[in-house]
Structures are given as C-alpha cells and as structure tokens.
PDB file of C-alpha atoms and ligand atoms in Angstrom:
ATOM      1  CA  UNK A   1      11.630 -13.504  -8.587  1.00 79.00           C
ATOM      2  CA  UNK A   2       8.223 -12.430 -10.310  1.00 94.00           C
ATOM      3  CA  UNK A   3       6.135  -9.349 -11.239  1.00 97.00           C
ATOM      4  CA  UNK A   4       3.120 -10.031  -9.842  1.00 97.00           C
ATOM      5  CA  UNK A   5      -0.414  -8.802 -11.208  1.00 97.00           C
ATOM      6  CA  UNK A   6      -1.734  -6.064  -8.591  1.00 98.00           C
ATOM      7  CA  UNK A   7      -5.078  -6.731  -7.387  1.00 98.00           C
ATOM      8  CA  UNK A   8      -7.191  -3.950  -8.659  1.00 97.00           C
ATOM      9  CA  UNK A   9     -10.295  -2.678  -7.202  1.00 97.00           C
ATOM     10  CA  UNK A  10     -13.332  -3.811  -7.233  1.00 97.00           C
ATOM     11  CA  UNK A  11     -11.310  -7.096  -6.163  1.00 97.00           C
ATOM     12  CA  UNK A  12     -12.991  -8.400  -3.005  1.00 97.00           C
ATOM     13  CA  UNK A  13      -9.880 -10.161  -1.682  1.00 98.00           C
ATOM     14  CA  UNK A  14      -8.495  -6.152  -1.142  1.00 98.00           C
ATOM     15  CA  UNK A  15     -11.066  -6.031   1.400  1.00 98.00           C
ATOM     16  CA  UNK A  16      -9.405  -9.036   3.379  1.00 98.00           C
ATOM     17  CA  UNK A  17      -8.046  -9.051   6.659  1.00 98.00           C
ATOM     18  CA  UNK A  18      -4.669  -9.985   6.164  1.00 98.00           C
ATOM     19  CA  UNK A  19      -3.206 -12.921   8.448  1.00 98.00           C
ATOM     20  CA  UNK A  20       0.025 -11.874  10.612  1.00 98.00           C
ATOM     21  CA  UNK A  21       2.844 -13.806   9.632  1.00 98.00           C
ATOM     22  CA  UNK A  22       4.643 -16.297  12.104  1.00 97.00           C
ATOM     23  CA  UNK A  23       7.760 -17.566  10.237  1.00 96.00           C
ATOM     24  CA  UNK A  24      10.265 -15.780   7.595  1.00 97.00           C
ATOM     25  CA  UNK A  25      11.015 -18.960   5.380  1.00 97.00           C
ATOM     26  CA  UNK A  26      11.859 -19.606   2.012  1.00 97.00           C
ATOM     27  CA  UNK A  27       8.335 -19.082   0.923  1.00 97.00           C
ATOM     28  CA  UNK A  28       8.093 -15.515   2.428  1.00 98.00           C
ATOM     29  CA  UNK A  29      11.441 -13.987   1.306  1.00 98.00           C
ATOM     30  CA  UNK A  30       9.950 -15.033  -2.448  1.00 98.00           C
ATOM     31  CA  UNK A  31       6.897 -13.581  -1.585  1.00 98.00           C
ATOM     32  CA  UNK A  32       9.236 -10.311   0.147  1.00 98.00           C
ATOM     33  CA  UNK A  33      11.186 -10.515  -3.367  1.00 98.00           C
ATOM     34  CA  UNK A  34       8.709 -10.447  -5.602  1.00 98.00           C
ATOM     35  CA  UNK A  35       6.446  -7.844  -3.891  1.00 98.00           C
ATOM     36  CA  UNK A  36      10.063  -5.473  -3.919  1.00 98.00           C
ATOM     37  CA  UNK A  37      10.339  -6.421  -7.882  1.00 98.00           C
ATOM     38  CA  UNK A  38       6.360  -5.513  -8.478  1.00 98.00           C
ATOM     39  CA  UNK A  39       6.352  -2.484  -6.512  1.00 98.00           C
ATOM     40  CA  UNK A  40       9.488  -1.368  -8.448  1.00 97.00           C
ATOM     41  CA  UNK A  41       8.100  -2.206 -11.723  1.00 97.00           C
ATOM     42  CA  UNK A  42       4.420  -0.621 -11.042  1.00 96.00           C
ATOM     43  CA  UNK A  43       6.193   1.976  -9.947  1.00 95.00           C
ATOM     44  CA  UNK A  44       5.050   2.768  -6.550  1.00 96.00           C
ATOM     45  CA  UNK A  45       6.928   3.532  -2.855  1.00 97.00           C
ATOM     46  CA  UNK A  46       4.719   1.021  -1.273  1.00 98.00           C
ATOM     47  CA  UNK A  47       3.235  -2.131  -1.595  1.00 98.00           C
ATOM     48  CA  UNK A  48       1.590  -4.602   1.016  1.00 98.00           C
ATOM     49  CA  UNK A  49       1.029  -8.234   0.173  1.00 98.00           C
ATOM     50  CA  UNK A  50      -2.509  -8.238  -0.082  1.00 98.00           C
ATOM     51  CA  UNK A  51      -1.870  -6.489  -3.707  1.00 98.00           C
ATOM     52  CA  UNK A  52      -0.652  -9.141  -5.198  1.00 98.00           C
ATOM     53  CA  UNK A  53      -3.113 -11.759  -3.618  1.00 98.00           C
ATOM     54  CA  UNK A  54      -1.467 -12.567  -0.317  1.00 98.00           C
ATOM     55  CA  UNK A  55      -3.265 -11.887   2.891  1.00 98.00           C
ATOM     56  CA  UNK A  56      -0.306 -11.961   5.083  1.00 98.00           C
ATOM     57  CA  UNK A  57       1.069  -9.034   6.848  1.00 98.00           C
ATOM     58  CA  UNK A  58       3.966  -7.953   5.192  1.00 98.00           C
ATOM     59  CA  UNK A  59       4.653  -4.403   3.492  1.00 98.00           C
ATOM     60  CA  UNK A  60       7.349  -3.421   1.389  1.00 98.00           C
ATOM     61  CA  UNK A  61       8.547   0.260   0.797  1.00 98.00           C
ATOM     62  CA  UNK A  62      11.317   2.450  -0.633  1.00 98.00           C
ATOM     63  CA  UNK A  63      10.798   6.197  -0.217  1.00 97.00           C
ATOM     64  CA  UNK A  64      13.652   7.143  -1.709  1.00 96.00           C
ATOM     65  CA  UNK A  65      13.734   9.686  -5.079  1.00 93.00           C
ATOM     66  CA  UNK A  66      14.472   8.452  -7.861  1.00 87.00           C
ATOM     67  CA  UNK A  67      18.054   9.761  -8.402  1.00 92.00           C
ATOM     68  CA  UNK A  68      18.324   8.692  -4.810  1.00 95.00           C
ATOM     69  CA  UNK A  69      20.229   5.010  -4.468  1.00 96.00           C
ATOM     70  CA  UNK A  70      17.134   2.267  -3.503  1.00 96.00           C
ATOM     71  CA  UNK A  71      16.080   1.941  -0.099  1.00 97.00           C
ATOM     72  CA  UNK A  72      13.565  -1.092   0.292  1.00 98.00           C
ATOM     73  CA  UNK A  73      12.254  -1.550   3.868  1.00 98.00           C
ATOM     74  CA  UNK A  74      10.076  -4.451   4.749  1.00 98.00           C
ATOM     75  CA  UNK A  75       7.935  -4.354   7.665  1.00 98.00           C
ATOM     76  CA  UNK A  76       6.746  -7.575   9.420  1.00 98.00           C
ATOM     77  CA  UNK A  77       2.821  -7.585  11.146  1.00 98.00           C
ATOM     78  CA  UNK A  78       3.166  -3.473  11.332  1.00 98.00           C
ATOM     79  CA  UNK A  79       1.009  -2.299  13.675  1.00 98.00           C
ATOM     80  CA  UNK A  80      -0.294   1.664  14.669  1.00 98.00           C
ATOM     81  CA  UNK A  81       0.649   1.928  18.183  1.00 98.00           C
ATOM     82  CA  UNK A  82       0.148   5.845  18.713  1.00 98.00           C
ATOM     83  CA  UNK A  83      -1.130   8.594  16.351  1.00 98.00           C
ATOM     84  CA  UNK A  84      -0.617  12.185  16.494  1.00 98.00           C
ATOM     85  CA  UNK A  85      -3.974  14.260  17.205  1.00 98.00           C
ATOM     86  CA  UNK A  86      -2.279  17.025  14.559  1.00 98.00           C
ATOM     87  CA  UNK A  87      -3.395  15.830  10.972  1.00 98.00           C
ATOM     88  CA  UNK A  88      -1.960  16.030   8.031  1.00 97.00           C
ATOM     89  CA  UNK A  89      -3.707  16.370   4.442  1.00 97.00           C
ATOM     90  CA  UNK A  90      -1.589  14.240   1.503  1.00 97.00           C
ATOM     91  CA  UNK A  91      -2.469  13.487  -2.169  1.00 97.00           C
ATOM     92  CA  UNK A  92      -2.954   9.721  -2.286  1.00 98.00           C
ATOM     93  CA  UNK A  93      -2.582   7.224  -4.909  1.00 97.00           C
ATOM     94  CA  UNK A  94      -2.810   3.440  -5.142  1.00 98.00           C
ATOM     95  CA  UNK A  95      -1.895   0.596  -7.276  1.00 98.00           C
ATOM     96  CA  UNK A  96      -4.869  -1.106  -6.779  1.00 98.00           C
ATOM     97  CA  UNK A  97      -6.919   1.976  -7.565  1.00 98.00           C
ATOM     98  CA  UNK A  98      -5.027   3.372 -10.786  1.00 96.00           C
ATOM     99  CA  UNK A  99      -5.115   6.964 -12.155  1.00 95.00           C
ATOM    100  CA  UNK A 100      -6.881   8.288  -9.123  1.00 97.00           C
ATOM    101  CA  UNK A 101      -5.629  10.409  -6.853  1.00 97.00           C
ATOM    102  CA  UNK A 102      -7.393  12.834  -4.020  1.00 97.00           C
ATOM    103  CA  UNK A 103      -6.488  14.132  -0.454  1.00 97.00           C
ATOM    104  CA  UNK A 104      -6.443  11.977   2.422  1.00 98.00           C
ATOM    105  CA  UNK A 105      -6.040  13.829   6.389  1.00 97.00           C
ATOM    106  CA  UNK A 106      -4.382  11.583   8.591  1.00 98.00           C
ATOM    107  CA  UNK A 107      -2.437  11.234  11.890  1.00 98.00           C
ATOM    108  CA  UNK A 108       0.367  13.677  11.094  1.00 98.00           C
ATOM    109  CA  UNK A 109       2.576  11.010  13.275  1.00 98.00           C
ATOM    110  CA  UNK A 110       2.646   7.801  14.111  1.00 98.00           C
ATOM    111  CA  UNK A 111       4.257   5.585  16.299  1.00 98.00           C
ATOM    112  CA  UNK A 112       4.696   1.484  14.445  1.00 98.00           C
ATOM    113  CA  UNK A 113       5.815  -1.667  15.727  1.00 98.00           C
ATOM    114  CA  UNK A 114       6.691  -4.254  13.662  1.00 98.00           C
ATOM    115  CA  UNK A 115       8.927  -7.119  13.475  1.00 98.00           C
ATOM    116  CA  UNK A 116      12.012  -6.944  10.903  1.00 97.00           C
ATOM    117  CA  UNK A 117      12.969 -10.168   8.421  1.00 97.00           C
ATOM    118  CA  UNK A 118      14.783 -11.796  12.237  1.00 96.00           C
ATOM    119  CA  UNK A 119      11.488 -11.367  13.255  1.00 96.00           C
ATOM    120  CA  UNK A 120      13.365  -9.072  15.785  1.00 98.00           C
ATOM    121  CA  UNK A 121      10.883  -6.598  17.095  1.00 98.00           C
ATOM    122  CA  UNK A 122      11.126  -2.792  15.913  1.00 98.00           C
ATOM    123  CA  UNK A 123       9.820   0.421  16.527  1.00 98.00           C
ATOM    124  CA  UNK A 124       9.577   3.553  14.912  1.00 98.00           C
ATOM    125  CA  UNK A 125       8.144   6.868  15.054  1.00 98.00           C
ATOM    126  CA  UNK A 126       7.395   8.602  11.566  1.00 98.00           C
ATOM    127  CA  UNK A 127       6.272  12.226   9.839  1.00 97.00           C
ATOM    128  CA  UNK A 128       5.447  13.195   7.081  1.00 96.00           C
ATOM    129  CA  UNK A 129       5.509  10.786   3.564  1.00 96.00           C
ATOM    130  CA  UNK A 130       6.724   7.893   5.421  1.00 98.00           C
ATOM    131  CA  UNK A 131       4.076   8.101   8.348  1.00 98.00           C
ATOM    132  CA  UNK A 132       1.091   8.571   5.390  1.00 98.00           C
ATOM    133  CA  UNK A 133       2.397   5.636   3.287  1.00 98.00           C
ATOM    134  CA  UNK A 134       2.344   3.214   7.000  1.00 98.00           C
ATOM    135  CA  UNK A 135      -0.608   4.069   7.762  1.00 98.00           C
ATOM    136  CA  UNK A 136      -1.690   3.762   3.938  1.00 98.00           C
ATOM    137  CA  UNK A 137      -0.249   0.358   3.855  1.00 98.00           C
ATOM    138  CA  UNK A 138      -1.415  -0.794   7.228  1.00 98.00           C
ATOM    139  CA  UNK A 139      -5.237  -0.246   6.205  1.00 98.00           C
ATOM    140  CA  UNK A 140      -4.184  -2.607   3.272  1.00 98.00           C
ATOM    141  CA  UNK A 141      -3.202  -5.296   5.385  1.00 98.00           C
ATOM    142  CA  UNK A 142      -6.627  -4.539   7.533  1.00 98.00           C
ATOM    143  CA  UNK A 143      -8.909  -4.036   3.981  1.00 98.00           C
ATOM    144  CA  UNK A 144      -8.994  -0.863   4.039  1.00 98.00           C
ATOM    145  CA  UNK A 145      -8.613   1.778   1.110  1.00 98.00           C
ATOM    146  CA  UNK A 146      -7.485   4.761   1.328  1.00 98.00           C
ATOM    147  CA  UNK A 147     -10.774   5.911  -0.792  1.00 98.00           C
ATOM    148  CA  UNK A 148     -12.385   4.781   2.629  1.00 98.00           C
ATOM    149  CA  UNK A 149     -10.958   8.362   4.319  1.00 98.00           C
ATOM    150  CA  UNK A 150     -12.733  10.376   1.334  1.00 97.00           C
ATOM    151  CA  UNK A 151     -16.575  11.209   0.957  1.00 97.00           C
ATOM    152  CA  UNK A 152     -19.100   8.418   0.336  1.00 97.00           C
ATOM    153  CA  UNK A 153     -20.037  10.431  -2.671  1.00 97.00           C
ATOM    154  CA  UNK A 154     -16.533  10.558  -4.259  1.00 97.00           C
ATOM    155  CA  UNK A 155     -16.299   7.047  -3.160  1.00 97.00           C
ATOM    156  CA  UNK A 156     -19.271   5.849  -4.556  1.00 97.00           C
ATOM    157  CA  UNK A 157     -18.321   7.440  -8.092  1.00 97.00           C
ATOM    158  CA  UNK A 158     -14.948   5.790  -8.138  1.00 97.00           C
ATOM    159  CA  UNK A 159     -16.348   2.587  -6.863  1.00 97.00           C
ATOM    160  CA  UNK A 160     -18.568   2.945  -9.981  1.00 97.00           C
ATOM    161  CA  UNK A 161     -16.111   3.693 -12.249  1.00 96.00           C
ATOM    162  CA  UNK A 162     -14.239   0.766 -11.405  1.00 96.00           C
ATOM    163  CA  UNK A 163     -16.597  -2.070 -11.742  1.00 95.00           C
ATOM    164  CA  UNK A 164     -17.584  -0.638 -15.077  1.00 94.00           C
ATOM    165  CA  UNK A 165     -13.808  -0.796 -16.422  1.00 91.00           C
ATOM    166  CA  UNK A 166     -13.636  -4.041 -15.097  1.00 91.00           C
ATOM    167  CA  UNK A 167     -16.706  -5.539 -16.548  1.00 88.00           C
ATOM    168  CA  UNK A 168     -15.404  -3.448 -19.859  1.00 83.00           C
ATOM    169  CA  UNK A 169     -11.322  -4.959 -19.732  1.00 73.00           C
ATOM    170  CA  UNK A 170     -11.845  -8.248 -17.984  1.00 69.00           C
ATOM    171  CA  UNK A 171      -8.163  -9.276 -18.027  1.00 59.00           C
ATOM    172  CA  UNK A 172      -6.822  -6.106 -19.394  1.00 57.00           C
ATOM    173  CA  UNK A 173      -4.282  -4.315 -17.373  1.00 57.00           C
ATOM    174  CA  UNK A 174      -5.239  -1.023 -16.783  1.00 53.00           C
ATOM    175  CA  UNK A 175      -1.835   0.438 -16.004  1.00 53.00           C
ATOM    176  CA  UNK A 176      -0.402   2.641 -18.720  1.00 51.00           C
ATOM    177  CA  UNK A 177       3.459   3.381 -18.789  1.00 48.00           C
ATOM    178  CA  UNK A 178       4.054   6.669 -18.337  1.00 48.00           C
ATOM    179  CA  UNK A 179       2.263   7.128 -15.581  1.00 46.00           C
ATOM    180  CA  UNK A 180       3.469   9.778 -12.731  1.00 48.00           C
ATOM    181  CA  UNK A 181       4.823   7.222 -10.414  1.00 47.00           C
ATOM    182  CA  UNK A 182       5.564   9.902  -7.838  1.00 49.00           C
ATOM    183  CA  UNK A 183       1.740   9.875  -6.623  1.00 55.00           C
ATOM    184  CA  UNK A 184       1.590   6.255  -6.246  1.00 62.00           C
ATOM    185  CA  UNK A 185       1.456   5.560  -2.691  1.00 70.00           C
ATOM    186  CA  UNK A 186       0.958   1.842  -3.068  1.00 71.00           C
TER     187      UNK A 186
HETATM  188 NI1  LIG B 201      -2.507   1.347  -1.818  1.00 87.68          NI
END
C-alpha cells in the first residue's frame, strides 16, 4: 500500500475518459488500497482513480465524520442512471483542484449502478452529500471537473491560476497540512 501523488489540475490526463474495469485482480485491489490510503491521507471523502493517474473506473469514498468509525465504499464502473429534476446547491472542493472551493447545483438525487469488488451488480438511490460526491466522482471518471458546472469566467480565472502555480512549483506539492479537509469532495 502507497500514497499516491494526486493529479493536480492543469494535468491533461484529468480530462481522460476513464476505461470501465472488467476484472477485480490483484492489481486492482492495490490500486483500490492505495487510492483508500491517499484519499485518507489527502484528506478527502472521495477519490476516483483517475487522481492518482489511473483511467479505470473505480471510486473510493468514506462519508463518514471524523469521530465517526471509517466507512470506505468502493464503487465499480458507477454509472448515473436517473437524476432528480429538484437541484441542489453544495460547496465543492477537489483534490486535484486545491484550496478552491465554490457552489456547484446538481441533481438533488440520483439513482447509481455500479458493480461491487464481486463484481456483483448494485444499485442505489442517494440525497444529499453522498448523491453530490457520486455525481462529483462520476464526472472524474468521464473528465469532467466539477469547475466545469461553474461560470466560464470563474473557470477561466482558476484555470489561470493553476497553470501559473504549476509553471511556478514544477514538482512542488501544493497541499498544505492543515487544510479544512471537510470541503474536500475529492
Ligand atoms: Ni474531485
């Protein structure tokens, strides 16, 4: 088990389309193990493989508080099957987009599919955090941000800011420690 380095934007390979996954072997309960151990250590509730470089379609989440005992999900080729028309308006964060934060309407519910680690199929219906952080997640697997829901202005600026800092820091981490990890979505 590693911590991986999170892929931060402008990193093109966030924009990939991320391949659905057709076997759980050894390979992908590492890749399931260390995504769990990065997300953890980031800290964020969410996490889909295409963070940490992999364009599979695997997420990993634990929306449980932090005086709460852990509660890691994994979710195999998740799929949106129905959305709510009422919206919902959440803070976002990501780990691939550090330090900035803004509000994001979605589908106040959604309805996923996805297969479990017996590559069993599952379904579930979700509200609230845990219906904003699948459908945050999802778009990761499909290359999408969440700064794609916002204004191309405020998108624009952040895109900015970004490829500055990482001309600036080539190979710096820009994650500080004692960051809020509440508002990470993932
Ligand atoms: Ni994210």
């Amino acid at each position: 088990m590693a911590v991986r380095d999170i892929l931060i934007i402008p990193d093109k390979r966030l924009r990939l389309k991320s391949a659905a996954v057709q076997a759980v072997d050894k390979r992908l309960r590492a890749l399931i193990e260390d995504m769990f151990e990065t997300m953890y250590a980031a800290p964020g509730i969410g996490l889909a493989a295409i963070q940490i470089g992999v364009a599979k379609r695997v997420v990993t989440m634990d929306l449980a508080k932090k005086d709460e005992p852990k509660q890691p999900q994994v979710f195999i080729n998740p799929e949106v099957v129905w959305s709510s028309d009422e919206k919902a308006t959440y803070e976002e964060g990501c780990l691939s987009i550090p330090e900035y934060y803004e509000e994001v309407e979605r589908p106040k519910a959604v309805k996923v599919t996805f297969l479990d680690l017996d590559l069993k199929p599952q379904e579930i219906e979700a509200s609230g955090l845990l219906a904003t952080c699948l459908q945050h997640e999802i778009d990761h697997i499909n290359g999408v941000l969440f700064i794609d829901h916002i204004s191309k202005l405020k998108r624009d600026m952040v895109m900015k800011k970004f490829k500055k800092a990482a001309k600036k820091t080539e190979g710096v981490k820009p994650l500080a420690e004692d960051e809020e990890p509440s508002h990470y979505i993932g």
